Amino acid sequence: MKKYSVFETGKDRERVETVMSRELLALSPRMRAREALARLRQVGMPREFLANCYVVDEEGVLLGLFTLRELVVAPENRRLDQLMSAPAGLLRPEDDRERAVLLMEETGRTELPVVDGGGRLLGTVTADGAMEVLRAEATEDMERMAAIRPSERPYLQTGVWDLYRSRVVWLLFLMISATFTGAIITHYEAALAAQVALTAFIPMLMDTGGNCGSQSSVTVIRGLSLGEIGAGDWLKVGWKELQVGLLCGVTLAAVNLLRLTVLGGGDVGVALVVSLTLLVTVVLSKLLGCILPVVASSFGLDPAVMASPLITTISDALSLVVYFRIAALLLAV
Amino acid sequence: MKKYSVFETGKDRERVETVMSRELLALSPRMRAREALARLRQVGMPREFLANCYVVDEEGVLLGLFTLRELVVAPENRRLDQLMSAPAGLLRPEDDRERAVLLMEETGRTELPVVDGGGRLLGTVTADGAMEVLRAEATEDMERMAAIRPSERPYLQTGVWDLYRSRVVWLLFLMISATFTGAIITHYEAALAAQVALTAFIPMLMDTGGNCGSQSSVTVIRGLSLGEIGAGDWLKVGWKELQVGLLCGVTLAAVNLLRLTVLGGGDVGVALVVSLTLLVTVVLSKLLGCILPVVASSFGLDPAVMASPLITTISDALSLVVYFRIAALLLAV
């Protein structure tokens, strides 16, 4: 499991050991099924949701496991080393906690043993732990998508100062990035002074580009994190987004043209420029939105940092350049 | 569990019955523990991850349940109606599937029975089903936050046409909403013509406002959906966001002022206007971001529809009005 290191610290909280339980039933391989059942009657299961019993040697090294169900239906005299089977998957305490969930999905188990480097049994991750991981990872992704450095603590328990620090870094970075967008406007200042009407459409063009980019980036980021989109699917994803982008772009451009000319009675030249820009911006933003997360993940970054805010900033700059180029061509400003 | 109906259809796919398993072990209340174990040895557990055995009467009405562990440690002669306990929680097939996860969390169980109106046992939701729900619900929230109408199918299996329809509705709605922002600019056209330098900062101000709004809205929406923020916490949330907003706003305004004056050597008046606008916009967007999801949920809407894109559109308009008012005051344009 690859780990990410952009704009955050504190990887310790994402280790398997934070969701591992040390309460379990460890039995000797030479015990008989009958004895194991007697032992179980005597001590009970240490935790309600533990479904497995573990077989370990004198050093505590995990030899195998069986479910309570298998124990119940086994012949009374069966030795545990004959009853047990090899674990379907093993976790290490220092593994990323996401691996626990992925391994459960792969192996079809909802309980996995955790062992150290010497194979000694340290604990288990059970379904309740996995559900905790799923919740926490989804929260993290959403926070990254909203330009927040993830924190583990619930909102109401987090201090104002910590909230400030988790948010201000990205805000500063994005604010300074937006300077490029301003530079583009300054560059075309003469055109704007000649055609002030163009200024009124800047927010709409920027927002639409940003929204289109968010839509495709969030879709791709979530697909990556659920394993629905794999490394070999990039061409398929790009082709799909191109088609969706064209459909959305044509729709928005048509509605906009109609609104500005027939309904609004505005300048037809400006209406054409705005609508054409919309079409190009929508397609470009959709492509950006699916390409950037892939680029991020191939550089070892979490794709989620490439979500909405960063793509918005880039698509803003793009849409303005497109806007002023098209205006220059069509309106000769 | 309240359900939402904005910009989407197909609630059937969110019912408990879609993650319910019908395979289970139903036993008669008059059976003895010994007989139940014998039966279990004979038929086995129908599914590996089933931890409970269910006791039902002749009509199939659920009377109680016990875990496999309880069966194993029970005296051989104990009758099942004495061994069983009342279910910690009951689901209905038509319940929202999110209720299954919330009930598991409340009751501390990872397996819950599903019954019909007459109390007849229909199936169970086990940990693997709950994990599926957690994944799907997080995906839905992310999609709503990115202005996508949620769909259940994996991206690569979804057709271009369906993707188009899930995205274009919100894009159109937001594009038309952004018209108001344009109207504000048109209203202040004279000011802009007099001070063209002001135009260059519009994208940066809009983006920063949008980013601040996203940060607080996503935090609040996630807190609501995880149950970390409750109905009585609004004042606390608002007060916290106000403080965080002030801290972020002062930081951004200071950095911006420094950049525009000392480093950039630009017009001090414009720099002051931009920095003051930043401060006000950041605070307003943070407050908007935490208030709108609450308003949405009190109207029975999913708070997630109030996330980034909608708040961006509103905070754009706000920040422009603030910008031009401050410019009018300080620059007399």
Tab-separated table of C-alpha atoms in Angstrom, chain A residues 141 145 212-231 233-242 244 285-297 302-308 311, chain B residues 139 142-143 146 148 154-156 163 167:
chain	number	residue	atom	x	y	z
A	141	ASP	CA	-10.910	11.767	1.127
A	145	MET	CA	-11.301	17.077	-1.828
A	212	CYS	CA	-17.166	20.263	-14.584
A	213	GLY	CA	-13.656	19.561	-13.326
A	214	SER	CA	-14.972	18.635	-9.858
A	215	GLN	CA	-17.515	16.271	-11.312
A	216	SER	CA	-15.014	14.241	-13.274
A	217	SER	CA	-12.212	14.416	-10.700
A	218	VAL	CA	-14.417	13.254	-7.829
A	219	THR	CA	-15.787	10.436	-9.974
A	220	VAL	CA	-12.301	9.277	-10.943
A	221	ILE	CA	-10.842	9.696	-7.434
A	222	ARG	CA	-13.638	7.665	-5.873
A	223	GLY	CA	-13.364	5.020	-8.588
A	224	LEU	CA	-9.626	4.744	-7.893
A	225	SER	CA	-10.090	4.446	-4.156
A	226	LEU	CA	-12.830	1.790	-4.466
A	227	GLY	CA	-10.709	-0.125	-6.961
A	228	GLU	CA	-13.386	0.275	-9.666
A	229	ILE	CA	-10.901	2.040	-11.928
A	230	GLY	CA	-7.552	0.385	-12.456
A	231	ALA	CA	-4.198	1.368	-13.900
A	233	ASP	CA	-8.312	2.016	-17.686
A	234	TRP	CA	-6.959	5.490	-18.434
A	235	LEU	CA	-7.736	5.524	-22.110
A	236	LYS	CA	-11.245	4.283	-21.440
A	237	VAL	CA	-11.769	6.954	-18.772
A	238	GLY	CA	-10.402	9.734	-20.974
A	239	TRP	CA	-12.538	8.702	-23.925
A	240	LYS	CA	-15.647	8.521	-21.769
A	241	GLU	CA	-14.996	11.935	-20.219
A	242	LEU	CA	-14.399	13.435	-23.658
A	244	VAL	CA	-19.579	13.298	-21.626
A	285	SER	CA	-12.145	20.787	-17.537
A	286	LYS	CA	-13.643	17.308	-17.805
A	287	LEU	CA	-10.400	16.024	-19.324
A	288	LEU	CA	-8.283	17.818	-16.706
A	289	GLY	CA	-10.487	16.408	-13.977
A	290	CYS	CA	-9.821	12.842	-15.035
A	291	ILE	CA	-6.163	13.261	-16.002
A	292	LEU	CA	-4.818	15.094	-12.926
A	293	PRO	CA	-5.794	12.466	-10.323
A	294	VAL	CA	-4.037	9.846	-12.451
A	295	VAL	CA	-0.920	11.987	-12.771
A	296	ALA	CA	-0.964	12.552	-8.995
A	297	SER	CA	-1.219	8.882	-8.205
A	302	ASP	CA	-2.954	10.867	-3.022
A	303	PRO	CA	-5.282	11.489	-6.004
A	304	ALA	CA	-7.732	13.231	-3.666
A	305	VAL	CA	-5.455	16.286	-3.338
A	306	MET	CA	-6.107	16.865	-7.040
A	307	ALA	CA	-9.808	17.321	-6.470
A	308	SER	CA	-12.048	20.339	-6.813
A	311	ILE	CA	-8.646	21.743	-10.606
B	139	THR	CA	-19.625	7.645	-2.593
B	142	MET	CA	-18.968	12.750	-2.482
B	143	GLU	CA	-20.979	12.769	-5.695
B	146	ALA	CA	-19.381	17.512	-6.566
B	148	ILE	CA	-23.371	14.891	-9.480
B	154	PRO	CA	-19.449	1.591	-11.107
B	155	TYR	CA	-18.054	4.270	-13.403
B	156	LEU	CA	-16.764	1.989	-16.143
B	163	LEU	CA	-23.118	10.015	-16.946
B	167	ARG	CA	-24.135	15.724	-14.380
